[in-house]
Coordinates of C-alpha atoms and ligand atoms in Angstrom, one line a residue:
M128 CA 15.7 -1.8 -24.6
P129 CA 12.4 -3.5 -24.0
T130 CA 9.2 -1.5 -24.6
H131 CA 6.8 -1.4 -21.7
P132 CA 3.1 -1.3 -22.0
F133 CA 1.7 2.3 -22.2
L134 CA -0.4 2.0 -19.1
L135 CA 2.5 0.8 -17.0
T136 CA 4.6 3.8 -17.8
L137 CA 1.9 6.5 -17.7
T138 CA 2.6 8.9 -14.8
L139 CA -0.1 10.9 -13.0
S140 CA 1.0 14.2 -14.5
Q141 CA 1.0 12.7 -18.0
A142 CA -2.5 11.1 -17.5
S143 CA -3.9 14.3 -16.1
A144 CA -2.5 16.4 -18.9
L145 CA -3.9 14.0 -21.6
L146 CA -7.3 14.1 -19.9
K147 CA -7.2 17.9 -19.7
T148 CA -6.4 18.2 -23.4
H149 CA -9.1 15.7 -24.3
Q150 CA -6.6 13.3 -25.9
L151 CA -7.6 10.7 -23.3
T152 CA -11.0 10.2 -21.7
S153 CA -11.7 8.8 -18.2
Y154 CA -14.2 6.5 -19.9
S155 CA -11.6 4.8 -22.1
L156 CA -9.2 4.7 -19.1
V157 CA -11.8 2.9 -16.9
H158 CA -12.9 0.7 -19.8
T159 CA -9.3 -0.4 -20.5
Y160 CA -8.7 -1.2 -16.8
L161 CA -12.0 -3.2 -16.6
T162 CA -10.9 -5.2 -19.7
R163 CA -7.6 -5.8 -18.2
I164 CA -9.2 -7.0 -14.9
D165 CA -11.3 -9.5 -16.8
E166 CA -8.2 -10.8 -18.6
V167 CA -6.2 -11.7 -15.5
N168 CA -8.4 -11.7 -12.4
D169 CA -9.0 -15.4 -12.4
T170 CA -5.2 -16.0 -12.3
Y171 CA -4.3 -13.6 -9.5
N172 CA -7.5 -13.0 -7.5
A173 CA -6.4 -9.4 -6.9
V174 CA -9.8 -7.7 -7.4
L175 CA -12.9 -8.6 -5.3
Q176 CA -15.4 -6.6 -7.4
T177 CA -15.4 -3.7 -9.7
N178 CA -17.6 -0.6 -9.2
P179 CA -20.8 -1.0 -11.4
S180 CA -20.9 2.9 -11.6
A181 CA -17.3 3.3 -12.6
L182 CA -18.0 3.9 -16.4
E183 CA -20.8 6.3 -15.5
E184 CA -18.7 8.2 -13.0
A185 CA -15.9 8.4 -15.7
S186 CA -18.3 9.8 -18.3
F187 CA -19.5 12.4 -15.8
R188 CA -15.9 13.5 -15.2
D189 CA -15.3 13.6 -19.0
L190 CA -18.4 15.8 -19.5
E191 CA -17.4 18.0 -16.6
R192 CA -14.0 18.6 -18.3
L193 CA -15.7 19.3 -21.7
H194 CA -18.0 21.8 -20.3
L195 CA -15.7 23.9 -18.2
D196 CA -13.8 26.8 -19.6
P197 CA -10.1 26.2 -20.2
S198 CA -8.9 28.0 -17.1
S199 CA -11.2 26.1 -14.9
V200 CA -10.1 22.8 -16.5
E201 CA -6.6 23.8 -15.7
N202 CA -7.5 24.2 -12.0
L203 CA -9.1 20.7 -11.7
S204 CA -7.3 18.3 -9.3
I205 CA -4.6 16.1 -11.0
L206 CA -6.8 13.2 -9.8
H207 CA -9.8 14.3 -11.8
G208 CA -11.0 11.3 -13.9
I209 CA -8.3 9.0 -12.5
P210 CA -9.4 5.4 -11.7
I211 CA -8.4 4.4 -8.1
M212 CA -8.7 0.9 -6.4
L213 CA -9.6 0.6 -2.7
K214 CA -8.6 -2.0 -0.1
D215 CA -11.7 -3.8 1.1
N216 CA -11.6 -2.2 4.6
I217 CA -12.3 1.2 3.1
V218 CA -16.1 1.9 2.9
T219 CA -18.0 3.4 0.0
L220 CA -21.8 3.6 -0.3
D221 CA -21.9 2.9 -4.0
D222 CA -24.7 0.5 -4.9
S223 CA -23.7 -3.1 -4.6
M224 CA -20.1 -2.2 -3.5
E225 CA -19.1 -4.1 -0.3
A226 CA -16.8 -3.2 2.5
T227 CA -15.9 -6.5 4.3
C228 CA -12.3 -6.5 5.4
G229 CA -12.2 -9.7 3.3
S230 CA -14.7 -11.5 5.6
L231 CA -18.0 -13.0 4.4
A232 CA -19.5 -12.1 7.7
L233 CA -19.8 -8.4 6.6
V234 CA -21.2 -8.9 3.1
G235 CA -24.1 -6.7 2.8
A236 CA -23.3 -4.8 6.0
K237 CA -22.9 -1.0 5.7
P238 CA -22.5 2.0 8.1
A239 CA -24.3 5.3 7.3
E240 CA -21.1 7.1 6.2
E241 CA -18.3 6.5 3.7
S242 CA -14.7 6.5 4.9
A243 CA -13.2 10.0 4.9
V244 CA -10.7 9.2 2.3
V245 CA -13.5 8.2 -0.1
G246 CA -14.9 11.8 0.3
A247 CA -11.4 13.2 -0.4
L248 CA -11.1 11.1 -3.6
R249 CA -14.6 12.1 -4.7
R250 CA -13.9 15.9 -4.1
A251 CA -10.8 15.5 -6.2
G252 CA -12.8 13.9 -9.0
A253 CA -11.2 10.4 -8.9
V254 CA -13.2 7.5 -10.1
I255 CA -13.6 4.6 -7.6
L256 CA -12.8 1.5 -9.7
G257 CA -13.4 -1.3 -7.3
K258 CA -12.3 -3.2 -4.2
A259 CA -9.1 -5.1 -3.9
N260 CA -8.6 -8.5 -2.2
M261 CA -6.7 -8.4 1.2
A262 CA -5.6 -10.5 4.1
E263 CA -8.8 -11.1 5.9
W264 CA -9.2 -8.7 9.0
S265 CA -5.9 -7.1 7.8
G266 CA -4.0 -10.1 9.0
F267 CA -5.6 -10.3 12.4
R268 CA -7.6 -13.4 12.0
S269 CA -5.3 -16.4 12.1
T270 CA -2.0 -17.9 13.1
S271 CA -2.2 -20.6 10.4
G272 CA -1.7 -18.3 7.4
C273 CA -3.9 -15.8 5.7
S274 CA -1.3 -14.0 3.7
G275 CA -3.1 -12.4 0.8
W276 CA -6.0 -14.7 1.5
S277 CA -9.6 -13.9 2.4
G278 CA -12.8 -15.8 2.7
R279 CA -14.4 -13.4 0.3
G280 CA -11.7 -13.4 -2.3
G281 CA -9.7 -16.5 -1.9
Q282 CA -5.9 -16.6 -2.4
A283 CA -4.4 -13.6 -4.2
T284 CA -1.0 -14.5 -5.7
G285 CA 2.1 -12.6 -6.9
I286 CA 2.7 -12.0 -10.5
Y287 CA 6.4 -12.8 -11.0
Y288 CA 6.3 -16.5 -10.3
K289 CA 3.5 -19.0 -10.4
G290 CA 2.1 -19.7 -6.9
M291 CA 4.1 -16.8 -5.5
K292 CA 3.2 -15.4 -2.1
A293 CA 2.2 -11.7 -2.5
S294 CA 2.3 -10.7 1.2
G295 CA -0.4 -8.6 2.9
S296 CA -2.6 -7.2 4.0
S297 CA -3.0 -4.6 1.1
T298 CA -2.3 -7.6 -1.2
G299 CA -4.8 -6.9 -4.1
C300 CA -4.0 -3.2 -4.1
A301 CA -0.3 -3.9 -4.8
I302 CA -0.9 -6.6 -7.4
A303 CA -3.6 -4.4 -9.2
V304 CA -1.2 -1.5 -9.4
A305 CA 1.7 -3.6 -10.7
L306 CA -0.5 -5.3 -13.3
G307 CA -2.0 -2.0 -14.5
L308 CA -5.6 -2.9 -13.4
C309 CA -6.1 0.6 -11.9
F310 CA -4.0 3.8 -11.9
A311 CA -3.1 3.6 -8.1
A312 CA -4.6 2.2 -5.0
I313 CA -5.4 3.2 -1.4
G314 CA -4.3 0.7 1.2
T315 CA -3.9 0.7 5.0
E316 CA -1.1 -0.3 7.3
T317 CA -0.9 -1.2 10.9
S318 CA 2.6 -2.5 10.4
W319 CA 4.1 -3.4 6.9
S320 CA 0.6 -4.0 5.4
I321 CA 1.4 -1.5 2.6
V322 CA 5.1 -1.6 2.2
S323 CA 5.5 -5.4 2.2
P324 CA 2.9 -6.2 -0.4
A325 CA 4.3 -3.3 -2.5
E326 CA 7.7 -5.0 -2.3
R327 CA 6.4 -8.3 -3.6
S328 CA 4.6 -6.6 -6.5
A329 CA 7.5 -4.2 -7.3
V330 CA 5.5 -1.0 -6.8
V331 CA 6.0 2.0 -4.6
G332 CA 4.3 1.5 -1.1
F333 CA 4.0 4.8 0.9
K334 CA 2.7 4.9 4.4
P335 CA 2.8 8.6 5.3
T336 CA 2.8 10.0 8.8
R337 CA -0.3 8.8 10.6
N338 CA -3.4 10.8 10.0
V339 CA -1.9 12.9 7.2
I340 CA -4.7 11.0 5.3
P341 CA -7.6 10.8 7.7
S342 CA -8.5 7.2 8.6
D343 CA -12.0 7.9 9.9
G344 CA -14.6 5.5 8.8
I345 CA -12.4 2.6 7.7
I346 CA -12.7 -0.9 9.2
H347 CA -9.8 -0.4 11.6
A348 CA -7.7 -3.1 13.1
S349 CA -6.2 -0.6 15.5
R350 CA -7.6 2.9 16.0
I351 CA -4.2 4.0 17.5
Q352 CA -1.8 2.6 14.9
D353 CA -3.7 2.2 11.6
T354 CA -2.6 4.6 8.8
L355 CA -3.9 5.2 5.3
G356 CA -1.4 5.1 2.5
V357 CA -0.9 4.6 -1.2
L358 CA 0.4 2.1 -3.7
A359 CA 1.6 3.6 -6.9
R360 CA 4.1 2.9 -9.8
T361 CA 6.3 5.9 -9.1
V362 CA 7.4 7.9 -6.0
E363 CA 6.2 11.2 -7.6
D364 CA 2.7 9.7 -8.1
A365 CA 2.7 8.4 -4.5
G366 CA 3.7 11.8 -3.2
L367 CA 1.1 13.6 -5.3
L368 CA -1.7 11.2 -4.2
V369 CA -0.9 11.6 -0.6
S370 CA -0.7 15.4 -0.8
I371 CA -4.1 15.5 -2.5
L372 CA -5.7 13.2 0.1
A373 CA -4.1 14.9 3.1
C374 CA -6.2 16.6 5.6
D375 CA -7.2 19.9 4.1
D376 CA -4.6 22.2 5.6
E377 CA -5.8 22.2 9.1
V378 CA -3.9 19.4 10.9
H379 CA -0.9 18.9 8.7
P380 CA -0.5 22.1 6.8
K381 CA 3.2 21.7 5.8
V382 CA 3.9 18.0 5.7
L383 CA 3.4 17.5 2.0
K384 CA 3.4 21.0 0.4
K385 CA 7.2 20.8 0.2
P386 CA 7.8 17.4 -1.4
L387 CA 5.8 18.4 -4.5
S388 CA 8.2 21.2 -5.2
T389 CA 11.2 19.1 -4.2
I390 CA 10.4 16.0 -6.1
G391 CA 8.8 17.9 -9.0
D392 CA 12.2 19.2 -9.9
R393 CA 13.7 16.4 -11.9
N394 CA 17.0 18.3 -12.5
S395 CA 17.9 18.8 -8.9
A396 CA 19.9 15.6 -8.4
S397 CA 21.9 16.7 -5.4
L398 CA 20.8 15.4 -2.0
G399 CA 22.8 18.2 -0.5
N400 CA 22.4 18.0 3.2
I401 CA 20.5 14.7 3.6
R402 CA 21.9 12.5 6.3
V403 CA 21.2 8.7 6.0
G404 CA 21.5 6.2 8.9
V405 CA 21.9 2.4 8.4
P406 CA 21.4 0.2 11.5
G407 CA 24.5 -1.9 11.2
R408 CA 23.7 -4.3 13.9
L409 CA 20.2 -5.1 12.7
L410 CA 21.7 -5.9 9.3
E411 CA 24.3 -8.2 10.8
I412 CA 21.7 -10.3 12.6
A413 CA 19.2 -10.4 9.7
D414 CA 20.0 -13.1 7.2
I415 CA 20.2 -11.1 4.1
S416 CA 21.0 -12.7 0.7
G417 CA 24.0 -11.6 -1.3
V418 CA 22.0 -10.2 -4.3
R419 CA 20.0 -8.0 -2.0
M420 CA 23.0 -6.8 0.1
E421 CA 24.9 -6.0 -3.2
A422 CA 22.0 -4.0 -4.5
F423 CA 21.8 -2.1 -1.2
R424 CA 25.5 -1.3 -1.2
Q425 CA 25.1 0.1 -4.7
V426 CA 22.2 2.3 -3.5
L427 CA 24.4 3.6 -0.6
D428 CA 27.2 4.4 -3.0
M429 CA 24.9 6.3 -5.3
L430 CA 23.4 8.3 -2.5
Q431 CA 27.0 9.2 -1.3
T432 CA 27.8 10.3 -4.9
Q433 CA 24.7 12.5 -4.8
G434 CA 26.0 14.3 -1.6
A435 CA 24.2 12.3 1.1
K436 CA 26.1 11.7 4.3
I437 CA 25.9 8.1 5.4
D438 CA 26.3 6.8 9.0
S439 CA 26.3 3.0 8.7
S440 CA 26.4 2.1 12.3
I441 CA 23.4 3.6 14.0
T442 CA 21.5 1.6 16.6
I443 CA 17.8 1.7 17.6
E444 CA 18.0 1.7 21.3
G445 CA 14.8 -0.2 22.1
T446 CA 15.4 -3.2 19.8
E447 CA 16.9 -5.6 22.4
E448 CA 14.3 -4.8 25.0
Y449 CA 11.6 -5.3 22.4
D450 CA 13.2 -8.6 21.2
A451 CA 13.2 -9.9 24.8
L452 CA 9.5 -9.3 25.4
S453 CA 7.1 -12.3 25.6
G454 CA 4.6 -13.0 22.9
E455 CA 1.8 -11.8 25.1
E456 CA 3.6 -8.6 25.9
K457 CA 4.2 -7.9 22.2
Q458 CA 0.6 -8.7 21.2
I459 CA -1.6 -7.4 23.9
V460 CA -1.8 -3.8 22.7
L461 CA -2.9 -4.6 19.2
D462 CA -5.1 -7.5 20.4
T463 CA -7.0 -5.1 22.7
D464 CA -7.1 -2.3 20.1
M465 CA -8.7 -4.8 17.6
K466 CA -11.6 -5.7 19.8
T467 CA -12.3 -2.0 20.6
A468 CA -12.0 -1.0 16.9
V469 CA -14.2 -3.8 15.4
N470 CA -16.9 -3.4 18.1
I471 CA -17.1 0.3 17.4
Y472 CA -17.3 -0.4 13.7
L473 CA -20.0 -3.0 14.2
S474 CA -22.0 -0.7 16.4
K475 CA -22.3 1.8 13.5
L476 CA -23.7 -0.6 10.9
Q477 CA -27.1 0.4 9.5
T478 CA -27.6 -2.7 7.5
N479 CA -26.2 -6.0 8.9
P480 CA -27.7 -9.0 7.2
N481 CA -25.7 -11.6 9.2
K482 CA -26.4 -9.9 12.5
I483 CA -22.7 -9.4 13.4
H484 CA -22.6 -7.3 16.6
T485 CA -19.5 -8.3 18.4
L486 CA -16.2 -10.0 17.8
D487 CA -17.7 -13.1 19.2
D488 CA -20.3 -13.1 16.4
I489 CA -17.5 -12.8 13.9
I490 CA -15.7 -15.8 15.4
A491 CA -18.9 -17.9 15.4
F492 CA -19.7 -16.9 11.7
T493 CA -16.2 -17.6 10.6
K494 CA -16.2 -21.1 12.2
A495 CA -19.6 -21.9 10.6
C496 CA -19.1 -20.6 7.1
P497 CA -17.4 -23.2 4.8
E498 CA -15.8 -20.6 2.5
E499 CA -13.9 -19.2 5.6
E500 CA -11.9 -22.5 5.6
F501 CA -12.0 -23.0 9.3
P502 CA -10.3 -25.0 11.0
D503 CA -7.6 -25.2 8.2
R504 CA -7.3 -21.5 8.7
N505 CA -7.8 -20.9 12.4
V506 CA -9.3 -17.9 14.2
A507 CA -6.6 -17.8 16.9
V508 CA -5.9 -14.0 16.6
L509 CA -9.6 -13.1 16.7
E510 CA -10.0 -15.3 19.8
R511 CA -7.0 -13.7 21.5
S512 CA -8.4 -10.3 20.8
N513 CA -11.9 -11.4 22.0
A514 CA -10.3 -12.4 25.3
T515 CA -8.8 -9.0 26.0
N516 CA -9.9 -6.2 28.4
P517 CA -8.9 -2.6 28.2
E518 CA -8.7 -2.6 32.1
N519 CA -6.0 -5.3 32.0
E520 CA -2.8 -4.2 33.9
L521 CA -0.4 -5.7 31.3
Y522 CA -2.2 -3.8 28.5
K523 CA -1.9 -0.6 30.3
K524 CA 1.7 -1.2 31.1
M525 CA 2.6 -2.1 27.5
L526 CA 0.6 0.9 26.1
E527 CA 2.7 3.1 28.3
R528 CA 5.9 1.3 27.1
D529 CA 4.9 2.0 23.5
K530 CA 5.7 5.6 24.1
Y531 CA 9.3 4.5 24.5
F532 CA 9.4 2.2 21.5
G533 CA 7.6 4.9 19.4
G534 CA 9.9 7.6 20.8
E535 CA 13.3 7.6 22.5
G536 CA 13.8 3.8 22.1
G537 CA 12.6 3.8 18.5
I538 CA 12.9 5.6 15.2
P539 CA 12.5 9.2 16.4
G540 CA 15.2 8.6 19.1
A541 CA 17.6 7.2 16.6
L542 CA 17.0 10.0 14.1
K543 CA 17.8 12.5 16.8
R544 CA 20.7 10.8 18.5
Y545 CA 22.6 10.3 15.2
N546 CA 21.3 13.4 13.6
V547 CA 20.1 11.6 10.5
D548 CA 17.1 12.4 8.3
V549 CA 16.1 8.8 7.2
I550 CA 17.1 5.2 8.1
L551 CA 17.5 2.8 5.3
M552 CA 17.1 -1.0 5.4
P553 CA 17.6 -3.5 2.5
C554 CA 14.6 -5.7 3.5
L555 CA 11.4 -5.7 5.6
S556 CA 12.3 -5.5 9.2
P557 CA 9.2 -6.4 11.2
M558 CA 10.6 -4.7 14.2
M559 CA 11.3 -1.4 12.3
S560 CA 7.8 -1.6 10.9
I561 CA 6.3 -2.1 14.4
F562 CA 8.4 0.8 15.8
A563 CA 7.2 3.1 12.8
A564 CA 3.6 2.1 13.6
K565 CA 4.1 3.0 17.3
A566 CA 5.7 6.3 16.3
G567 CA 3.2 7.0 13.5
S568 CA 6.1 7.8 11.3
P569 CA 6.5 7.4 7.6
V570 CA 7.8 4.4 5.7
L571 CA 8.3 3.9 2.0
S572 CA 9.3 0.8 0.1
L573 CA 10.8 1.2 -3.3
P574 CA 11.7 -1.6 -5.8
M575 CA 15.5 -2.2 -5.6
G576 CA 16.2 -5.5 -7.5
V577 CA 15.2 -8.9 -8.5
F578 CA 16.4 -12.3 -7.3
S579 CA 18.9 -13.8 -9.7
S580 CA 18.4 -17.0 -11.8
D581 CA 20.6 -19.1 -9.4
T582 CA 18.4 -18.2 -6.4
E583 CA 17.3 -21.2 -4.3
I584 CA 13.5 -21.5 -4.1
K585 CA 12.0 -21.2 -0.7
L586 CA 8.4 -21.9 0.4
D587 CA 6.4 -20.4 3.1
V588 CA 4.4 -22.4 5.8
R589 CA 1.5 -22.9 3.4
G590 CA 3.7 -24.0 0.5
M591 CA 3.5 -20.7 -1.4
I592 CA 6.7 -19.5 -3.2
D593 CA 8.4 -17.0 -1.0
I594 CA 11.8 -16.7 -2.6
A595 CA 12.7 -17.6 -6.3
P596 CA 14.4 -16.3 -9.3
G597 CA 12.6 -13.2 -10.7
I598 CA 10.9 -12.2 -7.4
P599 CA 11.5 -8.6 -6.7
F600 CA 12.9 -7.0 -3.4
S601 CA 12.7 -3.5 -2.2
L602 CA 14.6 -0.8 -0.3
Y603 CA 12.9 0.4 3.0
I604 CA 13.1 4.1 3.9
Y605 CA 12.0 5.2 7.4
G606 CA 11.6 8.9 8.3
G607 CA 10.6 11.1 11.2
V608 CA 7.1 12.1 12.1
E609 CA 6.0 14.7 9.5
Q610 CA 9.3 14.4 7.7
D611 CA 7.5 12.7 4.8
A612 CA 9.2 15.1 2.4
K613 CA 12.6 13.8 3.2
V614 CA 11.5 10.2 2.8
L615 CA 10.1 11.1 -0.6
Q616 CA 13.2 13.0 -1.7
V617 CA 15.6 10.1 -0.9
A618 CA 13.1 7.6 -2.6
H619 CA 12.9 9.8 -5.7
T620 CA 16.7 10.1 -6.0
V621 CA 17.2 6.4 -5.7
E622 CA 14.3 5.7 -8.0
R623 CA 15.8 7.9 -10.8
M624 CA 19.0 6.0 -10.6
I625 CA 17.7 2.4 -10.5
S626 CA 14.1 2.2 -11.6
S627 CA 14.6 1.5 -15.3
H628 CA 17.1 -1.3 -14.5
V629 CA 14.7 -2.9 -12.0
R630 CA 11.7 -2.6 -14.4
D631 CA 13.7 -4.2 -17.2
A632 CA 14.5 -7.2 -15.0
L633 CA 10.8 -7.9 -14.1
H634 CA 8.6 -10.4 -16.0
M635 CA 5.0 -11.2 -15.2
Y636 CA 4.1 -14.7 -16.0
L637 CA 0.7 -13.6 -17.3
A638 CA 0.2 -10.0 -18.3
P639 CA -3.0 -8.3 -19.5
Q640 CA -3.0 -7.7 -23.3
T641 CA -5.3 -4.7 -23.6
D642 CA -3.7 -1.3 -23.5
L643 CA -4.2 2.3 -24.6
C644 CA -3.1 3.1 -28.2
V645 CA -3.1 6.4 -30.1
R646 CA -5.6 6.7 -33.0
D647 CA -6.0 10.1 -34.6
S648 CA -4.1 11.5 -31.7
I649 CA -6.8 10.1 -29.3
L650 CA -5.9 7.3 -26.9
E651 CA -8.2 4.3 -27.0
S652 CA -8.4 0.8 -25.7
E653 CA -6.9 -1.9 -27.9
T654 CA -5.9 -5.5 -27.5
I655 CA -2.3 -6.0 -28.4
P656 CA -1.1 -9.4 -29.4
E657 CA 1.9 -10.3 -27.4
A658 CA 4.2 -10.6 -30.3
D659 CA 3.4 -7.1 -31.4
S660 CA 3.7 -5.5 -28.1
D661 CA 6.7 -3.5 -29.2
S662 CA 4.3 -1.5 -31.4
A663 CA 2.6 -0.3 -28.2
I664 CA 3.4 3.3 -27.6
S665 CA 5.8 3.9 -24.9
S666 CA 5.8 7.1 -23.0
S667 CA 8.9 9.0 -22.6
D668 CA 9.2 9.3 -18.8
T669 CA 12.9 9.6 -17.8
Ligands
LIG774 C1 -12.0 -11.9 -9.6 O1 -11.9 -13.3 -9.4 C2 -12.5 -13.9 -8.3 C3 -12.2 -15.3 -8.2 O2 -12.2 -15.9 -9.5 C4 -14.1 -13.6 -8.4 O3 -14.7 -14.2 -7.3 C5 -14.3 -12.2 -8.6 O4 -15.7 -11.9 -8.8 C6 -13.5 -11.6 -9.7 N1 -13.7 -10.2 -9.7 C7 -13.9 -9.5 -10.8 C8 -14.0 -8.1 -10.7 O5 -14.0 -10.1 -11.9
LIG775 C1 -7.8 29.0 -10.8 O1 -7.0 29.0 -9.6 C2 -6.4 30.2 -9.3 C3 -5.4 30.1 -8.2 O2 -6.1 29.5 -7.1 C4 -7.5 31.3 -9.1 O3 -6.9 32.6 -8.9 C5 -8.4 31.3 -10.3 O4 -9.5 32.2 -10.1 C6 -8.9 29.9 -10.7 N1 -9.6 30.0 -11.9 C7 -10.9 29.6 -12.1 C8 -11.5 29.7 -13.4 O5 -11.5 29.0 -11.2
LIG776 C1 -15.6 -13.8 23.5 O1 -15.7 -13.1 24.7 C2 -17.0 -13.2 25.4 C3 -17.1 -12.2 26.5 O2 -15.9 -12.1 27.2 C4 -17.2 -14.6 25.8 O3 -18.4 -14.8 26.4 C5 -17.1 -15.6 24.6 O4 -17.1 -16.9 25.0 C6 -15.8 -15.3 23.8 N1 -15.9 -16.0 22.6 C7 -14.9 -16.8 22.1 C8 -15.2 -17.5 20.9 O5 -13.9 -17.0 22.8

């Protein structure tokens, strides 16, 4: 069995326990991640910048732990001292840390307040490690391809095949977590912006019920649909992170209290009363490769063995109506939301060196700035958005229709009609993601397999490698609003059965070499020559 680098197997509870017993320091954790970023960032372009205060913040957390009495240390958050990466549309006020949504137009621009999630991270004692590259304007800039690309950060690429497309828009977050350049990352999703890049990097992407993690103060693409979520290496870590960052007990008191006890119990293998729906017709019309379908069938079999009831012919009522809509009808709500959201954000800026006050200013800046690569990468989505008006009749009509796509005609309606707890898909379904966005319901993507060596290579429109041998694919789990616990429970069960198999099949073409090693029962940074990597300590998780 291959040995995996220590940092890639370290779980949040293990890291926290090592910190609390002083066998590990936040300082050496941060130092190791910073070294690893240096080693591979030129290759993958995943990290836009690191936080110049990260080592200092880590030392402060180490001191805090040393000076508290043992019972108070026990009470510290499990995130205390843990280095977290942020997508670049999340705002911090640290010195020289930008918040630009990937656009050079916003370099140096800052509002007066940090994003709410940053406050929650700080209260828990997490260390903000840096900002991750993303698809510029969360993918709402261009129709000529900005997947994982931003003017500020260039092209981020996937780690399992040279020139591999890594998807977006939380691209850098997913890559950084997979490479072990941070412990975990906070991303955002309008539709599929967390779960899809998580799939490409073979990490867990979890978009919880909307507003379980408050989205106030981020650079929104849509104030109605955007959701904060997490990218982590395990389902348990993802669930823990979300529960810590969840609104403090007022708005969503029960959503995530339960999954902690459920998923914390590693011995309770049975899925008892869980009912799983599979949208048979959606699968028929999607062109799904044999390897992926085979892996999905095995997952369904395993779930059945664990006691889950499976209904493999559910339908989502609104899919045909949605399919038949015109492009304009499909786009108008988000196009209109984008203009409102961006203009509100811009109106709150306290510093604004490029004098960007409206979407129109963004378009003009983007066209004029060479690094923004206009016209090779167009600004068609920004222009579409600029042309909208919230008083438009079609906008009002489609906004009203969204209640159906996000309700009876969408995921909530299907869950209720077929009496199922979750819906499973073997691949990204843009329509399911859009329906989940309109419902504000949770989605989790979990690594399920890897394309085999005889897979035919496929390129995307910009010539990036889309499908190839060694590229991972994920299972998608959709749940009901505030039913995050059930999504986590199913994900955790599947993960326990397949994760070591998936992990053994993954090979990065360039991996960081520095890792944590034990010296005198203390963990410290050390560069491990590739040939000796078997001597790296391997943790004993599952
Ligand atoms: C990562 O690489 C990009 C491109 O080479 C560079 O602009 C950026 O500053 C690097 N980030 C860090 C944190 O080294
Ligand atoms: C730790 O938490 C428990 C439970 O909330 C509380 O009763 C106890 O006073 C706390 N201990 C300290 C030292 O803060
Ligand atoms: C954006 O909208 C404004 C106001 O409707 C208009 O004056 C301007 O020409 C538009 N800009 C672009 C680039 O389409």
